[in-house]
Coordinates of C-alpha atoms in Angstrom, one line a residue:
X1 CA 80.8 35.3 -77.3
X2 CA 82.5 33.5 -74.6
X3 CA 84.0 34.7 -71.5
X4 CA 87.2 35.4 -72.5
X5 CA 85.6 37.5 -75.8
X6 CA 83.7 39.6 -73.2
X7 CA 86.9 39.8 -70.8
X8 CA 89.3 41.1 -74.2
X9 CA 86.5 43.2 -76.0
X10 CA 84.8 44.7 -72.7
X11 CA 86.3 47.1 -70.2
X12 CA 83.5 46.8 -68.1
X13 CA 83.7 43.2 -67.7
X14 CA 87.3 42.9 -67.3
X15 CA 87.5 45.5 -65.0
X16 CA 84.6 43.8 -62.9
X17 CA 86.6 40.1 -63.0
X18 CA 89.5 42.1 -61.5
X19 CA 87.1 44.0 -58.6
X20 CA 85.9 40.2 -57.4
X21 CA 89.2 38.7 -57.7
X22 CA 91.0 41.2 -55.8
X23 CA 87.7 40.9 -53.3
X24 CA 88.7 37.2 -53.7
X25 CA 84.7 36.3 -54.2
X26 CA 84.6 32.9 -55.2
X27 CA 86.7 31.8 -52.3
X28 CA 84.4 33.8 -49.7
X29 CA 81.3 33.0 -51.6
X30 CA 82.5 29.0 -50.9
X31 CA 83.7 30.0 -47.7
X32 CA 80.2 31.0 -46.3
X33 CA 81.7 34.7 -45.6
X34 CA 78.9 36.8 -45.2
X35 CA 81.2 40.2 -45.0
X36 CA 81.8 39.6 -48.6
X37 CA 78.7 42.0 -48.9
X38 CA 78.9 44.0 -45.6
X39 CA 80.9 45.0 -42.6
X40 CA 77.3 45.8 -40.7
X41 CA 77.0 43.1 -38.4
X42 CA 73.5 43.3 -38.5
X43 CA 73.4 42.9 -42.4
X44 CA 76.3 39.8 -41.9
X45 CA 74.0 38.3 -39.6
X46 CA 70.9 38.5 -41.8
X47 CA 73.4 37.0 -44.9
X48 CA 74.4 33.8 -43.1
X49 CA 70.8 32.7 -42.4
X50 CA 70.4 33.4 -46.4
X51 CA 73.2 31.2 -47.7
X52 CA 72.0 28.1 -46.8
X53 CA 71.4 27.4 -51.0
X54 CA 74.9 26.2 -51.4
X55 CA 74.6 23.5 -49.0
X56 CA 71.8 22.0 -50.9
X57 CA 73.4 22.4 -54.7
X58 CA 73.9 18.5 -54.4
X59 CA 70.8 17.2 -52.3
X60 CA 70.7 16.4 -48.7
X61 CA 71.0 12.3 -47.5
X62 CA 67.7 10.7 -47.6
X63 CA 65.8 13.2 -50.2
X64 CA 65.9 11.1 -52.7
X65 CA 64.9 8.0 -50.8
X66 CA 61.9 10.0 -49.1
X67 CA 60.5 11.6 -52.2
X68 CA 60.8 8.5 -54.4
X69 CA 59.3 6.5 -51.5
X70 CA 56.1 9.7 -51.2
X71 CA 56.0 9.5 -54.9
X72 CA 55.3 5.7 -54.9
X73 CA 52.4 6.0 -52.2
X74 CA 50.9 8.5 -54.6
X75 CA 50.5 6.3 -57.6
X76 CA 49.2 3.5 -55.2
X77 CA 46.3 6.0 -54.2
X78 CA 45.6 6.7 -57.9
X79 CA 47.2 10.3 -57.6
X80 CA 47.4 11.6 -61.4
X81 CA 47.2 15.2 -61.0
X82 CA 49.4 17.9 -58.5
X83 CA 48.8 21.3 -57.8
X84 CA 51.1 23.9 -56.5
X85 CA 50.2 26.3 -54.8
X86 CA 52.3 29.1 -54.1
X87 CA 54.3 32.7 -55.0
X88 CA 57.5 34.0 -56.0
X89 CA 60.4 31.3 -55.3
X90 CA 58.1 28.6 -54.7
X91 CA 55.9 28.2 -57.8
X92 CA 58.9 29.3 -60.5
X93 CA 61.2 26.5 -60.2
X94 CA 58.6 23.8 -60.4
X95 CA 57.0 25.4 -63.0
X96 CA 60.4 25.5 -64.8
X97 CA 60.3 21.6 -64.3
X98 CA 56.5 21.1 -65.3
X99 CA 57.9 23.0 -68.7
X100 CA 61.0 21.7 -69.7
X101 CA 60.5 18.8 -68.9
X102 CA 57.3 18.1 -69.8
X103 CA 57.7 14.3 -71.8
X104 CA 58.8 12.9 -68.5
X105 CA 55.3 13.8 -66.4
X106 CA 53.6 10.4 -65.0
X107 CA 51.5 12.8 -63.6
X108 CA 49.9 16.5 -64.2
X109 CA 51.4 19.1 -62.7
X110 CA 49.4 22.4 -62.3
X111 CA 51.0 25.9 -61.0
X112 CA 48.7 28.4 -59.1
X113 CA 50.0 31.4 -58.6
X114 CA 47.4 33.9 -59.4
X115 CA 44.5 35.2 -56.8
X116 CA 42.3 35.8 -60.3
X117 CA 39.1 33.7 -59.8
X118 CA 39.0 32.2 -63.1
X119 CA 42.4 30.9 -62.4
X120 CA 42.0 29.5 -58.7
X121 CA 38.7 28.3 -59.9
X122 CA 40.4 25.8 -62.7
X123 CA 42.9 24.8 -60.7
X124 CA 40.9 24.1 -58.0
X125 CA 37.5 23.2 -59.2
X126 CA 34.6 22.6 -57.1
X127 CA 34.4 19.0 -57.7
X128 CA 37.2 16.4 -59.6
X129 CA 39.6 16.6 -56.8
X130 CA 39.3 12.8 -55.6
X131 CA 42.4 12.3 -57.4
X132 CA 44.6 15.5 -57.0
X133 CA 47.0 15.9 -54.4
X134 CA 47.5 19.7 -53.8
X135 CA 50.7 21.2 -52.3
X136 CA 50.8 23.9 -50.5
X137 CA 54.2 25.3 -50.9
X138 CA 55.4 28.7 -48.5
X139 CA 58.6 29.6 -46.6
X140 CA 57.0 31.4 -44.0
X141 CA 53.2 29.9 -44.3
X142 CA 51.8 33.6 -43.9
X143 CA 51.8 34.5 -47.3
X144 CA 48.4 35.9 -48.0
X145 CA 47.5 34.1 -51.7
X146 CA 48.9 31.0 -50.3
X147 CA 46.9 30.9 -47.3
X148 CA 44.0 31.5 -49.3
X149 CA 44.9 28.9 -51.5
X150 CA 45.4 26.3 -48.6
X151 CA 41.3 27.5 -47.2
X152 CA 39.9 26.7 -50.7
X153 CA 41.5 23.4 -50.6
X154 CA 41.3 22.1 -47.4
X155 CA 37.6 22.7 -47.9
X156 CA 37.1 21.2 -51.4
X157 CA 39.2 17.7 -51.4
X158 CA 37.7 14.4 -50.0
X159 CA 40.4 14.4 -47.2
X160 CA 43.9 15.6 -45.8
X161 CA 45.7 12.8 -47.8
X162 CA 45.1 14.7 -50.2
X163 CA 47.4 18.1 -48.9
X164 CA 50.8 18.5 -49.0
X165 CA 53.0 21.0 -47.1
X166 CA 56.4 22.3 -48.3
X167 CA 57.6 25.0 -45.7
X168 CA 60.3 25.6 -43.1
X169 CA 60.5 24.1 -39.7
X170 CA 58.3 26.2 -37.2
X171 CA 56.4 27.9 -39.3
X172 CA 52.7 28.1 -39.1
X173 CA 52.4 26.0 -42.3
X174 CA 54.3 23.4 -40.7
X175 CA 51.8 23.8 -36.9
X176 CA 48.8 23.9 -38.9
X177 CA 49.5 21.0 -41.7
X178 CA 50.8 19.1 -39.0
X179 CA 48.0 19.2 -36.6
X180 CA 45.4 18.6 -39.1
X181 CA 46.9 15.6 -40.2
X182 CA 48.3 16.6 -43.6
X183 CA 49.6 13.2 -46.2
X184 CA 53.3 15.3 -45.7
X185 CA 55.3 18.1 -44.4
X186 CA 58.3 18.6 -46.2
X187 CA 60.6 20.7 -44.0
X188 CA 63.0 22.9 -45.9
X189 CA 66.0 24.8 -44.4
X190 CA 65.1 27.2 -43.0
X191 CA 68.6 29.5 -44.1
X192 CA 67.5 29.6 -48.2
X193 CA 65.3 32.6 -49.7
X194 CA 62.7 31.6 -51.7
X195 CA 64.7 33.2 -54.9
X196 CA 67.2 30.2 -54.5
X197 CA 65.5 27.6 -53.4
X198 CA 65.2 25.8 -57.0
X199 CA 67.4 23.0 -55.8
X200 CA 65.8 22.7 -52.1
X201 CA 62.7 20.7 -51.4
X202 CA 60.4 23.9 -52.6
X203 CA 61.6 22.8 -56.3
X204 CA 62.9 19.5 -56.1
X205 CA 59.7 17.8 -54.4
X206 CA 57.2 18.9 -57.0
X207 CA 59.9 18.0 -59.9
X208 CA 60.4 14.3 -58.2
X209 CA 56.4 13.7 -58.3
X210 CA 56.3 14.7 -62.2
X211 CA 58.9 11.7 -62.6
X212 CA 62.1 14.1 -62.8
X213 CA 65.0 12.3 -62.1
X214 CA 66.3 14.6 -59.0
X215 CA 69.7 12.6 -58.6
X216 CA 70.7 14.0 -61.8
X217 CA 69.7 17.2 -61.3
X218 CA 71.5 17.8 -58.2
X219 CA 74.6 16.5 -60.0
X220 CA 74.6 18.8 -62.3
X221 CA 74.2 21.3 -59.2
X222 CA 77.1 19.7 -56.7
X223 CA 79.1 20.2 -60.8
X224 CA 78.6 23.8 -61.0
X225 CA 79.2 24.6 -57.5
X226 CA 82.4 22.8 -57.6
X227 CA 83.3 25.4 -61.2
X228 CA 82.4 28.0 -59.2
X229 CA 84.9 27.7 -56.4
X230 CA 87.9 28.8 -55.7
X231 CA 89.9 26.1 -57.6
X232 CA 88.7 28.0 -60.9
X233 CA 89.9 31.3 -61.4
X234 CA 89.2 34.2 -63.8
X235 CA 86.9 33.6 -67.1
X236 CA 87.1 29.7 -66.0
X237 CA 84.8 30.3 -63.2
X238 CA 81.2 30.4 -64.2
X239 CA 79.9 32.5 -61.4
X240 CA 82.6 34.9 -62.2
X241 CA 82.4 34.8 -65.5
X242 CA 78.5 35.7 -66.0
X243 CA 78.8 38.3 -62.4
X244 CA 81.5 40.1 -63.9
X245 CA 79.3 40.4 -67.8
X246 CA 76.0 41.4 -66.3
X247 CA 77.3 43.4 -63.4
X248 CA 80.1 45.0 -64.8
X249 CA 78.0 46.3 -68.4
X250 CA 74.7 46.8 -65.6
X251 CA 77.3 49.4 -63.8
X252 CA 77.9 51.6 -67.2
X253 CA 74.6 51.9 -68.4
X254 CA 73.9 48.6 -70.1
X255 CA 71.3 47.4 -67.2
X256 CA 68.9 45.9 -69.4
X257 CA 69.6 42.2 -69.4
X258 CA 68.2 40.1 -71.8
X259 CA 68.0 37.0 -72.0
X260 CA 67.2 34.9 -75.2
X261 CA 66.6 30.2 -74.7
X262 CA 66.2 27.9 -76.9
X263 CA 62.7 26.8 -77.0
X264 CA 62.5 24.2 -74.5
X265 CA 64.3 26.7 -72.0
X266 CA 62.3 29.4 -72.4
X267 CA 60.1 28.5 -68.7
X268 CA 63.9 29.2 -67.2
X269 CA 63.5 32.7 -68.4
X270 CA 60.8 33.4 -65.8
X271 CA 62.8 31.6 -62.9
X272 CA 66.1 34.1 -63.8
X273 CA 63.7 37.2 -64.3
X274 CA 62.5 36.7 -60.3
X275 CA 66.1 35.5 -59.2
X276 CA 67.9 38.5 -60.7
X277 CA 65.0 41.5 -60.1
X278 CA 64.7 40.6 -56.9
X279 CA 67.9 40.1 -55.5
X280 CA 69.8 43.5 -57.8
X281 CA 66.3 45.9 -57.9
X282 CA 67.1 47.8 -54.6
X283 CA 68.8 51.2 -53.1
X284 CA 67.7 52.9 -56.5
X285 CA 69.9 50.7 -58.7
X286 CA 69.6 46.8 -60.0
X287 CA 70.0 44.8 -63.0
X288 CA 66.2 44.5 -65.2
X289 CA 65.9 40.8 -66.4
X290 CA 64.3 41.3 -70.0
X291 CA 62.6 37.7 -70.9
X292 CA 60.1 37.1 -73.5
X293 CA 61.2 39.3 -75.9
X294 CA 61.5 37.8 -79.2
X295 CA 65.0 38.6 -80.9
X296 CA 65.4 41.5 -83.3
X297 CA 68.0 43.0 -85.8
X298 CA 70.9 45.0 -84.0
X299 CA 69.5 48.4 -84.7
X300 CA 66.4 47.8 -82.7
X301 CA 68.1 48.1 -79.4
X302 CA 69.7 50.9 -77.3
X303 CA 73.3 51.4 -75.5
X304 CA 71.4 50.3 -72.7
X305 CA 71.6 46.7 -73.8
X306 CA 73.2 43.2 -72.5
X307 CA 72.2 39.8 -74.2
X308 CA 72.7 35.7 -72.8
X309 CA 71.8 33.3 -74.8
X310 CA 70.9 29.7 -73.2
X311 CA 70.8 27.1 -75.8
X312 CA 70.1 23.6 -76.7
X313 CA 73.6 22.5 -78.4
X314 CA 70.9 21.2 -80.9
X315 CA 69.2 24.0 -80.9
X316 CA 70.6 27.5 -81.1
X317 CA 68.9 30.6 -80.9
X318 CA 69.2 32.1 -84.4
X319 CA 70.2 35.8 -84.9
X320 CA 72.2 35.6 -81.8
X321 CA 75.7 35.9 -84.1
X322 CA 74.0 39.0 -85.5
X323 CA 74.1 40.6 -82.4
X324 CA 77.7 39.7 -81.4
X325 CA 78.7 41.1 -85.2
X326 CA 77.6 44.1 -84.5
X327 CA 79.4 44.9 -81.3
X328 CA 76.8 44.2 -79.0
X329 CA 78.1 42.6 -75.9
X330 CA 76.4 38.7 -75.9
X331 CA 77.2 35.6 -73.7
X332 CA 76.6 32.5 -74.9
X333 CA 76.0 29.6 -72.9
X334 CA 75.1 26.3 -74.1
X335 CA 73.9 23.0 -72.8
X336 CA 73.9 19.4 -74.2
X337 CA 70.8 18.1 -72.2
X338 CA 68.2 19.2 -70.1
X339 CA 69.4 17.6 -66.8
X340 CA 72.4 20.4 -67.1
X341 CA 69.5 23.2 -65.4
X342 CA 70.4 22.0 -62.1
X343 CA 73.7 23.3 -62.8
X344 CA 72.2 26.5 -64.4
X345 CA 70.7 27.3 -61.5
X346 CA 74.0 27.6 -59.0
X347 CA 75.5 29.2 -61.9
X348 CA 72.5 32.4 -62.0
X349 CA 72.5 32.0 -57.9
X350 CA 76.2 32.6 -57.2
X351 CA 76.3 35.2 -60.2
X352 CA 73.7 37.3 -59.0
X353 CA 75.2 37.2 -55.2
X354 CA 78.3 38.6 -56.5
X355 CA 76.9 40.6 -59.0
X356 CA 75.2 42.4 -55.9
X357 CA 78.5 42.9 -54.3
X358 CA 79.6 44.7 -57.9
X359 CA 76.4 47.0 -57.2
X360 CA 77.3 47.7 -54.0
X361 CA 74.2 46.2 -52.5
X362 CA 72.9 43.0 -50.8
X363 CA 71.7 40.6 -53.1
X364 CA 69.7 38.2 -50.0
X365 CA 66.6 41.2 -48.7
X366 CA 63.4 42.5 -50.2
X367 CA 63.0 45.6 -48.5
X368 CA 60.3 46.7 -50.9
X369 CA 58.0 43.9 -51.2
X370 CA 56.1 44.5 -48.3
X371 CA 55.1 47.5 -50.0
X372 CA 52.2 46.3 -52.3
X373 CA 51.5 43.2 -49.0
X374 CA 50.9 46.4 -46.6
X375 CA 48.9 48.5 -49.5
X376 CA 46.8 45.6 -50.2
X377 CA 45.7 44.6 -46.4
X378 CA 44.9 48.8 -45.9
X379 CA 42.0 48.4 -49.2
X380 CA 40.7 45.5 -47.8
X381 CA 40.2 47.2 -44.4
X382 CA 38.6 50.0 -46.2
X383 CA 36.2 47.4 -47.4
X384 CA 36.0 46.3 -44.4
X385 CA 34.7 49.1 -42.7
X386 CA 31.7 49.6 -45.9
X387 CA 34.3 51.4 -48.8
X388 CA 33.6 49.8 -52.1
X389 CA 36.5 49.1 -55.0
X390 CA 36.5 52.2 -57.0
X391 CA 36.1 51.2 -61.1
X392 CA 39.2 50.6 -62.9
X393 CA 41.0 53.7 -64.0
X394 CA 40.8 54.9 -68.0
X395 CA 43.9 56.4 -67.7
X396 CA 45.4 57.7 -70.8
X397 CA 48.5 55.8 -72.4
X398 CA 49.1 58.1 -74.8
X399 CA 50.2 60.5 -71.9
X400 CA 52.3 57.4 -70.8
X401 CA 54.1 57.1 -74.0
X402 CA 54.6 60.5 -74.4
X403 CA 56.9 59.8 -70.9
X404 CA 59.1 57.5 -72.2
X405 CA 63.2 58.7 -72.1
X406 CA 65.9 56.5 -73.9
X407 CA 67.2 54.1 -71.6
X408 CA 63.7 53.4 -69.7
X409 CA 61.8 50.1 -69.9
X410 CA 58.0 49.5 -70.0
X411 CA 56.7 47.4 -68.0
X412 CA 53.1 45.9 -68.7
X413 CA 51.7 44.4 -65.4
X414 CA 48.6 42.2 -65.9
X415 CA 46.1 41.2 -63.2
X416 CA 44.0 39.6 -65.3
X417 CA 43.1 35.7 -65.8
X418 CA 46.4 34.1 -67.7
X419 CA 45.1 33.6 -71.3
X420 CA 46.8 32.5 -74.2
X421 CA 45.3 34.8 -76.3
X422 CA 46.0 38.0 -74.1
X423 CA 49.7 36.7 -73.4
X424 CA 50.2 36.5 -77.2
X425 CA 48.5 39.8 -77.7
X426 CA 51.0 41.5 -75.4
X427 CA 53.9 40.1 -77.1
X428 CA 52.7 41.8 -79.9
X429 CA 52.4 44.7 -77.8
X430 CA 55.9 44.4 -76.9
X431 CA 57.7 44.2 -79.8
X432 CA 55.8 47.3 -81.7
X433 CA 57.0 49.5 -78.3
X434 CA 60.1 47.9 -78.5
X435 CA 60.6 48.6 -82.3
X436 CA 59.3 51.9 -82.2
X437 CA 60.7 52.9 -79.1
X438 CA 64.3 51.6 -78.9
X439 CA 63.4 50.9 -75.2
X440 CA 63.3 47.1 -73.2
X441 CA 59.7 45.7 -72.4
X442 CA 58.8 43.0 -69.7
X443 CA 55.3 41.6 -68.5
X444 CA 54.3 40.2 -65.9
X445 CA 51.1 38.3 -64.3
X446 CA 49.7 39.9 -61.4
X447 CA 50.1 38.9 -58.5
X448 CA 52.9 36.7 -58.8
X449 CA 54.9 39.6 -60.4
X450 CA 54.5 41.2 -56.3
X451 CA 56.9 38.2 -55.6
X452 CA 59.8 38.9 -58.1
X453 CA 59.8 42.1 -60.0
X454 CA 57.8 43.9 -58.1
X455 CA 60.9 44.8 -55.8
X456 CA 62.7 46.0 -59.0
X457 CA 59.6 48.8 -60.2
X458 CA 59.8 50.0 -56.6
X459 CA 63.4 50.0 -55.3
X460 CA 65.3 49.7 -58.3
X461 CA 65.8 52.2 -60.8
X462 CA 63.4 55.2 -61.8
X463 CA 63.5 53.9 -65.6
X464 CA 60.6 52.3 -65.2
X465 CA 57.1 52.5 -66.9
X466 CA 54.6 50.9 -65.7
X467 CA 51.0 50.0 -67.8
X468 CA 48.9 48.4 -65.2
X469 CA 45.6 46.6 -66.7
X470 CA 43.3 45.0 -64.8
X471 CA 39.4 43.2 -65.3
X472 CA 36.5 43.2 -62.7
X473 CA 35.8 39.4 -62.2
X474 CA 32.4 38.6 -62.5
X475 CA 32.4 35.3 -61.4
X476 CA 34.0 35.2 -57.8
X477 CA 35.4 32.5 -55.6
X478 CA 35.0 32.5 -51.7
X479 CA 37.9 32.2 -49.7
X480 CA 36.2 29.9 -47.0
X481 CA 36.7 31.8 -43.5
X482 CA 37.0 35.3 -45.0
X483 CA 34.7 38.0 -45.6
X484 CA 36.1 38.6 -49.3
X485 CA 36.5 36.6 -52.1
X486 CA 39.4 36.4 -54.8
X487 CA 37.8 38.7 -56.6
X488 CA 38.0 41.1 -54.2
X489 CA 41.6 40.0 -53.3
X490 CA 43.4 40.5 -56.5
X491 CA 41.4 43.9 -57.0
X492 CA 42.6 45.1 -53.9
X493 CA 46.1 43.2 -54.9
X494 CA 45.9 45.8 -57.9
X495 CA 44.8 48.8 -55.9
X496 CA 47.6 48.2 -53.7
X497 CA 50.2 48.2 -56.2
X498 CA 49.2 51.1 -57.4
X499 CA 49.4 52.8 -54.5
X500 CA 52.5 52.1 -54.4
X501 CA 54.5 52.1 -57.2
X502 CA 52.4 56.2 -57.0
X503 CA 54.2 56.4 -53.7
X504 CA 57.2 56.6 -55.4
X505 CA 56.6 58.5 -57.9
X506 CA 56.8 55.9 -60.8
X507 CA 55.1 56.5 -64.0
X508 CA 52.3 54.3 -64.2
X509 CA 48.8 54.8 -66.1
X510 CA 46.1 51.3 -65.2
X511 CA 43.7 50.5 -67.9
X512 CA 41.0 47.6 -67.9
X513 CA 41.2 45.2 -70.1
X514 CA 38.0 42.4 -70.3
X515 CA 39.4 40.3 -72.9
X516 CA 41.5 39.6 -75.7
X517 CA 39.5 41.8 -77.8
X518 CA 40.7 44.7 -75.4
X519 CA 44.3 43.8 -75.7
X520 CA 43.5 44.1 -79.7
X521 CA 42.3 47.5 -79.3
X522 CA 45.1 48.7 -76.8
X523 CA 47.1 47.4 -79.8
X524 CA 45.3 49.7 -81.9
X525 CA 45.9 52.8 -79.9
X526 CA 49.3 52.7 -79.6
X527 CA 49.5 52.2 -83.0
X528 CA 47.6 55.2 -83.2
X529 CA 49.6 57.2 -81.0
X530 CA 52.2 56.1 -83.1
X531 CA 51.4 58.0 -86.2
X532 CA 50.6 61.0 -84.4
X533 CA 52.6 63.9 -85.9
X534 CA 56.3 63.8 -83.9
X535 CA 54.6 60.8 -81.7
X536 CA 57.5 60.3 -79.1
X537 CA 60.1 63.0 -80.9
X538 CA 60.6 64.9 -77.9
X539 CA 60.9 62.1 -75.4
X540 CA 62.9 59.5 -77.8

């Protein structure tokens, strides 16, 4: 279904392309104008210093030059192997890099983002480092995992040639790298949330090191920005075009976006999921990015459905048509080459900044997130002063289940170890609740989750429900300097969470899991629950 389709078959949509033409969006969205969300000063004020993200759709004179020129003094110290450390904005978009374009890599590129100690500990092992750079990637340089990261590693590698600091100017990242004699400090603008800063230095550095060619990239970005200006009007405009479909069905009921990729797009999902949770998920409303969700036959899903499908031109996403047969409102967009994402990600930025305005809210803050930050520092205190981490609740998911309502989603939030087996288990998972249900499922890794949808399960809607399992590590890692490890840390990350997602009265049950074997028999039960007599009649 193209735009136009959507526009003709959709009153939603259409009637959401006339809102933000009359509001003349595209041309105030190009134009900087920050009352295009608010007439509260203070709320203007905050917008400008978060719109910096169109200014670097194209690049910035001398990036290229300086990144080919750091990337060149890497191979001549034998550098073969990056990590990345950092949350939320600043691990998604290189990871979506690392993935798609993963034939291109001169060098390894490996993501931490998770406080688990089996994680840290292979990224970051206590010896093989003589050859790793790692990069220590954070807007502010206070973010608690990434500072932990940045203690481990400044302990463990030979030297500081061998750290690396993305961050903005004056932040205590850039003081401390600086004064201990970091290899770099890349200085980002400081007027770009972390949510769009795929095409800043926080995603474009790490992508030039893996042999990316950036120039490209940003064309396809200075291409799309262009489309999405005021020169291009109506179903033409691509930010228009894909605000007006996702906020205009999001506004009647059909707030469950999903979003189905071709195979070698799939890492992309992950990068919209943060972009568009964290930016819409506020004021008790929001759009919920669905990604990971294999496709099913129309009848599987509710009224509370809206698809995209990203595609390879050679390779389409099959059972997509089905959907559009039926009636079910689907946008198709669809790429010829993988250098295109750079446009794809102005396109999602500018639509989700005007889908906010659509929603009535402002698409740039986070008021939530501090939430789970705040909840997390108050059980490590408790520790602190001689409390101990209570044991993993048991809590019973067949009282969850009996919860669910049409039009809610379930939302299963691991802080566990990522695992290959355990992520394919709870895709399983997934599609028997989905099936069974008629209701949208997401998952998550915990903590990085805390940096993108975990604003949506607190300030968005009430819909959600919220399956929280969790291990006790056995094996810890010291945070060097602290009086807790990470095993302690992303319990407490846990604890925290729960806290508050409680405080606000979400539905949530936590359950540990030790394994893939415990994934198999949480599988089990809900199958069980399943067969019960009238399992979920009175809810579904």
């Amino acid at each position: 279904m193209t735009p136009a389709d959507a526009y003709a078959r959709f009153d939603a949509v259409r009637d959401a392309f006339i809102e933000l033409e009359d509001a003349d969006a595209a041309r105030r969205l190009w134009d900087r104008d920050a009352g295009l969300w608010s007439a509260d000063p203070d709320v203007r004020d905050a917008v400008s210093d978060r719109l910096g993200w169109l200014d670097v759709a194209g690049g910035r004179p001398g990036w290229t030059e300086r990144l080919q020129a750091f990337s060149e003094g890497l191979d001549a110290d034998g550098i073969d192997r990056i990590v990345l450390a950092g949350m939320g904005g600043s691990s998604l978009a290189p990871e979506v890099f690392a993935t798609v374009f993963a034939d291109r890599h001169p060098r390894e590129l490996v993501v931490l983002d998770s406080t688990h100690p089996d994680a840290v500990r292979t990224a970051l092992p206590e010896d093989e480092l003589d050859s790793t750079v790692v990069i220590v990637s954070s807007k502010s340089g206070t973010t608690a995992e990434t500072r932990a990261f940045a203690l481990r590693a400044e302990r463990l590698v030979p030297n500081a040639r061998h750290l690396v600091a993305i961050t903005d100017a004056g932040s205590n990242l850039d003081e401390e790298a600086t004064a201990r004699n970091w290899r770099e400090v890349f200085t980002n603008p400081a007027d770009i949330g972390g949510r769009y800063s795929a095409l800043s230095l926080f995603g474009m550095a790490p992508a030039a090191l893996i042999g990316i060619d950036v120039d490209a990239i940003w064309r396809a970005g200075a291409s799309m920005l262009t489309s999405c200006g005021p020169t291009h009007r109506g179903v033409d405009n691509p930010a228009l075009a894909l605000a007006a479909f996702m906020g205009g069905l999001a506004r009647t009921g059909r707030d469950k976006l999903t979003l189905f990729t071709s195979p070698a797009f799939a890492a992309f999902g992950n990068w919209v999921e943060q972009l568009i949770a964290e930016s819409t998920g506020k004021q008790g409303t929001g759009i919920v990015p669905v990604v990971g969700e294999p496709i099913a036959t129309p009848g599987v899903y509710g009224d509370d459905r809206a698809f995209v499908v990203l595609e390879h031109a050679r390779d389409t996403v099959s059972g997509a048509d089905d959907l559009a047969d039926a009636g079910l409102p689907v946008l198709r967009i669809t790429l010829d080459g993988r250098d295109e994402l750079g446009g794809e990600f102005v396109r999602w930025e500018a639509a989700t900044a005007l889908a906010g305005l659509l929603l009535g809210i402002d698409p740039f803050d986070q008021p939530n997130v501090a939430e789970s930050k705040q909840n997390t520092n108050a059980v490590l205190d408790e520790i602190t002063s001689g409390a101990e981490l209570p044991d993993p609740e048991d809590g019973e998911v067949d009282a969850l289940l009996d919860s669910v309502r049409r039009g809610d989603y379930l939302s299963i939030q691991m802080y566990l170890a990522p695992d290959d087996k355990i992520a394919d288990g709870i895709t399983e998972l997934r599609m028997i609740l989905r099936d069974n249900l008629g209701v949208a499922t997401t998952a998550g890794w915990g903590p990085r989750f805390l940096h993108s949808t975990g604003q949506l399960h607190k300030g968005g809607p009430g819909s959600v429900v919220v399956l929280q399992l969790v291990d006790v590590p056995t094996d810890d890692v010291t945070i060097p300097g602290r009086d807790h490890g990470f095993a302690t840390l992303v319990r407490a990350q846990a604890l925290g969470d729960l806290r508050s997602l409680r405080s606000h009265d979400r539905r949530v049950v936590q359950r540990r899991i030790d394994g893939p074997e415990d994934i198999v028999r949480l599988i089990g039960d809900v199958r069980a629950w399943l067969h019960k007599p009238m399992a979920g009649q009175d809810s579904i």
